[in-house]
């Protein structure tokens, strides 16, 4: 499932060049939170596993006309789905200072969010990525600009997340994948920034206990009930090795989390004397 029509087209070309794949590969244009609808259309009742590769892709970064990069001049777009309505230009040129501050702070943990938002509003209209990057950089104090990579990186990330509603759709998408996965199947998620990773960590933690399944835990006449495990964490979060980062520097911020779906088997114990 990919929301970028260009990625869908590229995947279809790759699949067509490998006829040995047959019907084992199906790609659909959509968002992660459309898993149930897509499964229903494909007449699937369960899946054996899921892999989420979150965030922006290298082709999107490398095409200036998509507007994702602060290093190359392009239009303020940042839409993963090019058929979507909201663009980065709408966010940059129409949000008020308060709303823009909230977007930048919450989506990227940018400590200078208010200063950046004020500068953006003061320099409107803004039409290109390089123009926005210069305004953001100038709004950040000089000492802070000299550390932590490009000073506009976090602001571009925050606006991109807002345009594509990335964080809001993620919890439901993960829950749907967990529900759809057969016992013994695994759900793996690659995240690339702290906002994504916090959501995945919290969703996986919450999924470890299913509060809707009752388990008789104590042999009393009026038994206390407690939830039972529905998934287990396969391992601690994994980061790329130095060799992987050397081959692909963009992998440096990646984190991999994996859980396994457990079979639910509850055999109630009837208290003595009942």
Coordinates of C-alpha atoms in Angstrom, one line a residue:
X1 CA 0.0 0.0 0.0
X2 CA 1.5 3.3 -1.0
X3 CA -0.1 6.8 -1.1
X4 CA 2.3 8.1 -3.8
X5 CA 1.0 7.4 -7.4
X6 CA 4.5 7.6 -8.7
X7 CA 5.6 4.9 -6.3
X8 CA 2.6 2.8 -7.3
X9 CA 3.6 3.2 -11.0
X10 CA 7.2 2.3 -10.3
X11 CA 6.3 -0.8 -8.4
X12 CA 4.0 -2.0 -11.1
X13 CA 6.8 -1.7 -13.6
X14 CA 9.2 -3.7 -11.4
X15 CA 6.5 -6.4 -10.9
X16 CA 5.8 -6.6 -14.6
X17 CA 9.5 -7.2 -15.3
X18 CA 9.5 -10.2 -13.0
X19 CA 6.8 -12.5 -14.2
X20 CA 7.9 -15.2 -11.7
X21 CA 6.2 -13.1 -9.0
X22 CA 2.8 -13.9 -10.5
X23 CA -0.1 -13.0 -8.3
X24 CA 2.0 -12.9 -5.1
X25 CA 2.5 -9.2 -5.5
X26 CA -0.4 -6.7 -5.4
X27 CA 0.0 -3.0 -5.0
X28 CA -2.8 -0.6 -4.1
X29 CA -2.8 3.2 -4.0
X30 CA -3.9 4.2 -0.5
X31 CA -3.0 5.2 3.0
X32 CA -1.8 2.9 5.8
X33 CA -5.1 3.4 7.6
X34 CA -7.0 1.9 4.7
X35 CA -5.9 -1.7 5.5
X36 CA -9.4 -3.0 6.3
X37 CA -10.9 -1.6 3.1
X38 CA -8.1 -2.9 0.9
X39 CA -8.3 -6.3 2.6
X40 CA -12.0 -6.5 2.0
X41 CA -11.6 -5.5 -1.7
X42 CA -9.0 -8.3 -2.0
X43 CA -11.3 -10.8 -0.1
X44 CA -8.6 -11.3 2.6
X45 CA -9.7 -12.2 6.1
X46 CA -6.2 -12.1 7.6
X47 CA -2.5 -11.4 6.8
X48 CA 0.6 -13.3 7.8
X49 CA 2.5 -10.1 8.7
X50 CA 3.0 -6.4 7.9
X51 CA 6.0 -4.1 7.3
X52 CA 5.6 -0.4 7.7
X53 CA 8.3 1.9 6.2
X54 CA 7.2 5.3 7.5
X55 CA 8.0 8.8 6.4
X56 CA 9.3 10.3 3.2
X57 CA 11.1 8.2 0.5
X58 CA 14.5 8.9 -1.2
X59 CA 12.8 9.4 -4.6
X60 CA 10.6 12.0 -3.0
X61 CA 13.6 13.8 -1.5
X62 CA 15.6 13.6 -4.7
X63 CA 13.0 15.2 -7.0
X64 CA 13.0 19.0 -6.4
X65 CA 9.6 19.4 -8.0
X66 CA 8.0 17.4 -5.1
X67 CA 9.1 20.2 -2.7
X68 CA 10.3 17.9 0.1
X69 CA 14.0 19.1 0.2
X70 CA 15.4 22.2 1.8
X71 CA 18.6 21.8 -0.3
X72 CA 17.0 22.0 -3.7
X73 CA 14.8 24.8 -5.1
X74 CA 11.2 23.6 -5.8
X75 CA 7.6 24.5 -5.2
X76 CA 6.2 24.3 -1.7
X77 CA 4.3 21.0 -2.2
X78 CA 5.4 18.1 0.1
X79 CA 2.3 16.0 -0.8
X80 CA 3.0 12.3 -0.8
X81 CA -0.3 11.7 -2.6
X82 CA -0.1 14.2 -5.4
X83 CA -3.9 14.0 -5.7
X84 CA -4.4 15.4 -2.2
X85 CA -5.7 18.9 -1.6
X86 CA -3.5 20.3 1.2
X87 CA 0.0 21.3 0.2
X88 CA 3.0 22.9 2.1
X89 CA 2.1 26.2 0.4
X90 CA -1.2 26.2 2.1
X91 CA 0.3 25.5 5.5
X92 CA 3.1 28.1 5.2
X93 CA 0.9 30.8 3.7
X94 CA -2.4 30.4 5.5
X95 CA -1.9 29.1 9.0
X96 CA -1.7 31.8 11.7
X97 CA 1.3 32.1 14.0
X98 CA -0.3 30.1 16.9
X99 CA -1.3 27.2 14.6
X100 CA 2.0 27.2 12.8
X101 CA 3.9 27.2 16.1
X102 CA 2.0 24.2 17.3
X103 CA 2.6 22.3 14.1
X104 CA 6.4 23.0 14.1
X105 CA 6.7 22.2 17.9
X106 CA 4.6 19.1 18.0
X107 CA 5.7 17.5 14.8
X108 CA 9.5 18.0 15.2
X109 CA 10.3 19.0 18.8
X110 CA 11.7 22.3 17.4
X111 CA 12.5 24.5 20.4
X112 CA 12.5 27.7 18.3
X113 CA 9.0 27.0 16.9
X114 CA 7.5 30.3 17.9
X115 CA 10.4 32.4 16.4
X116 CA 10.3 30.4 13.2
X117 CA 6.5 30.7 12.9
X118 CA 6.7 34.5 13.4
X119 CA 9.4 34.8 10.7
X120 CA 7.4 32.7 8.2
X121 CA 4.2 34.9 8.8
X122 CA 6.3 38.1 8.4
X123 CA 7.8 37.0 5.1
X124 CA 4.6 35.9 3.3
X125 CA 4.0 35.0 0.6
X126 CA 6.6 32.3 0.4
X127 CA 6.6 30.2 -2.8
X128 CA 9.8 28.0 -2.9
X129 CA 11.6 25.5 -0.7
X130 CA 14.9 27.5 -0.7
X131 CA 13.1 30.7 0.3
X132 CA 11.4 28.9 3.2
X133 CA 14.7 27.3 4.2
X134 CA 16.5 30.7 4.3
X135 CA 13.7 32.3 6.4
X136 CA 13.8 29.4 8.9
X137 CA 17.6 29.4 9.2
X138 CA 17.6 33.2 9.8
X139 CA 15.1 32.8 12.6
X140 CA 17.2 30.4 14.6
X141 CA 19.9 31.9 16.8
X142 CA 23.4 31.6 15.3
X143 CA 24.9 29.3 18.0
X144 CA 22.0 26.8 17.4
X145 CA 22.4 27.0 13.6
X146 CA 26.0 25.6 13.9
X147 CA 24.9 22.3 15.5
X148 CA 22.4 19.5 14.7
X149 CA 22.5 19.5 10.9
X150 CA 20.7 21.9 8.6
X151 CA 18.7 24.4 10.7
X152 CA 15.6 24.0 8.5
X153 CA 15.5 20.2 8.7
X154 CA 13.0 20.0 11.6
X155 CA 10.7 22.6 10.3
X156 CA 10.5 20.9 6.9
X157 CA 9.8 17.7 8.6
X158 CA 7.0 19.3 10.7
X159 CA 5.3 20.8 7.7
X160 CA 5.5 17.6 5.7
X161 CA 3.9 15.7 8.6
X162 CA 1.1 18.2 8.7
X163 CA 0.5 18.1 5.0
X164 CA 0.3 14.3 4.9
X165 CA -1.4 13.8 8.3
X166 CA 1.3 11.2 9.0
X167 CA 1.1 11.0 12.8
X168 CA -2.7 11.0 13.2
X169 CA -3.3 8.1 10.9
X170 CA -0.5 5.9 12.3
X171 CA -2.1 4.5 15.6
X172 CA -5.2 3.3 13.8
X173 CA -3.1 1.8 11.0
X174 CA -1.0 -0.1 13.4
X175 CA -4.0 -1.4 15.4
X176 CA -5.7 -2.5 12.1
X177 CA -2.5 -4.4 11.1
X178 CA -2.3 -6.1 14.5
X179 CA -6.0 -7.1 14.3
X180 CA -5.6 -8.5 10.8
X181 CA -2.4 -10.5 11.5
X182 CA -2.7 -14.2 12.1
X183 CA -1.3 -15.8 15.2
X184 CA 2.5 -16.2 14.8
X185 CA 2.7 -13.3 12.3
X186 CA 4.9 -10.3 12.9
X187 CA 4.4 -6.6 12.5
X188 CA 7.6 -4.6 11.8
X189 CA 7.9 -0.9 11.7
X190 CA 10.7 1.4 10.5
X191 CA 10.6 4.9 12.0
X192 CA 12.8 7.8 11.2
X193 CA 12.1 10.4 13.9
X194 CA 11.1 10.6 17.5
X195 CA 7.5 11.5 16.9
X196 CA 6.8 8.4 14.8
X197 CA 8.8 6.2 17.2
X198 CA 6.9 7.4 20.3
X199 CA 3.6 6.5 18.6
X200 CA 4.8 3.0 17.6
X201 CA 6.3 2.3 21.0
X202 CA 3.1 3.3 22.8
X203 CA 0.8 1.4 20.3
X204 CA 2.9 -1.7 20.6
X205 CA 3.0 -1.4 24.4
X206 CA -0.8 -1.0 24.6
X207 CA -1.3 -3.9 22.2
X208 CA 0.6 -6.3 24.6
X209 CA -2.5 -6.3 26.8
X210 CA -5.9 -6.8 25.2
X211 CA -8.4 -5.3 27.7
X212 CA -11.4 -6.8 25.8
X213 CA -10.4 -10.4 26.6
X214 CA -11.2 -11.5 30.1
X215 CA -9.1 -14.0 31.9
X216 CA -10.2 -15.5 35.3
X217 CA -7.2 -15.0 37.4
X218 CA -8.2 -16.0 40.9
X219 CA -10.4 -18.9 42.2
X220 CA -13.0 -16.9 44.1
X221 CA -16.7 -17.0 43.9
X222 CA -16.6 -13.5 42.4
X223 CA -13.4 -13.8 40.3
X224 CA -11.2 -10.9 39.6
X225 CA -10.6 -10.5 35.9
X226 CA -7.4 -9.3 34.1
X227 CA -6.5 -8.9 30.5
X228 CA -4.1 -11.3 28.8
X229 CA -1.3 -10.8 26.3
X230 CA -2.2 -10.5 22.6
X231 CA 1.3 -9.7 21.2
X232 CA 4.9 -9.9 22.4
X233 CA 7.9 -7.8 21.6
X234 CA 10.3 -9.8 19.5
X235 CA 13.4 -7.8 20.5
X236 CA 14.6 -4.4 21.6
X237 CA 14.5 -1.6 19.1
X238 CA 17.3 -2.0 16.5
X239 CA 19.4 0.8 15.0
X240 CA 21.4 0.6 11.8
X241 CA 25.0 -0.5 12.1
X242 CA 28.0 1.7 11.2
X243 CA 28.4 -0.3 8.0
X244 CA 24.7 0.2 7.0
X245 CA 25.0 3.9 7.7
X246 CA 28.2 4.1 5.6
X247 CA 26.4 2.5 2.7
X248 CA 23.2 4.5 3.2
X249 CA 23.6 7.7 5.3
X250 CA 19.9 8.3 5.3
X251 CA 19.4 5.2 7.4
X252 CA 21.2 6.9 10.3
X253 CA 18.0 7.8 12.1
X254 CA 16.1 4.6 11.4
X255 CA 14.6 2.5 14.3
X256 CA 13.2 -1.0 13.8
X257 CA 10.5 -2.3 16.2
X258 CA 8.9 -5.8 15.8
X259 CA 6.1 -7.5 17.6
X260 CA 4.6 -11.0 17.2
X261 CA 0.9 -11.8 17.3
X262 CA 0.0 -14.4 19.9
X263 CA -2.7 -16.9 19.8
X264 CA -5.5 -16.1 22.3
X265 CA -6.3 -19.2 24.3
X266 CA -8.4 -18.6 27.4
X267 CA -9.7 -21.5 29.4
X268 CA -11.8 -20.2 32.3
X269 CA -11.3 -21.9 35.7
X270 CA -14.5 -22.6 37.5
X271 CA -14.1 -21.8 41.2
X272 CA -14.7 -24.7 43.6
X273 CA -18.1 -24.9 45.1
X274 CA -19.9 -23.1 42.2

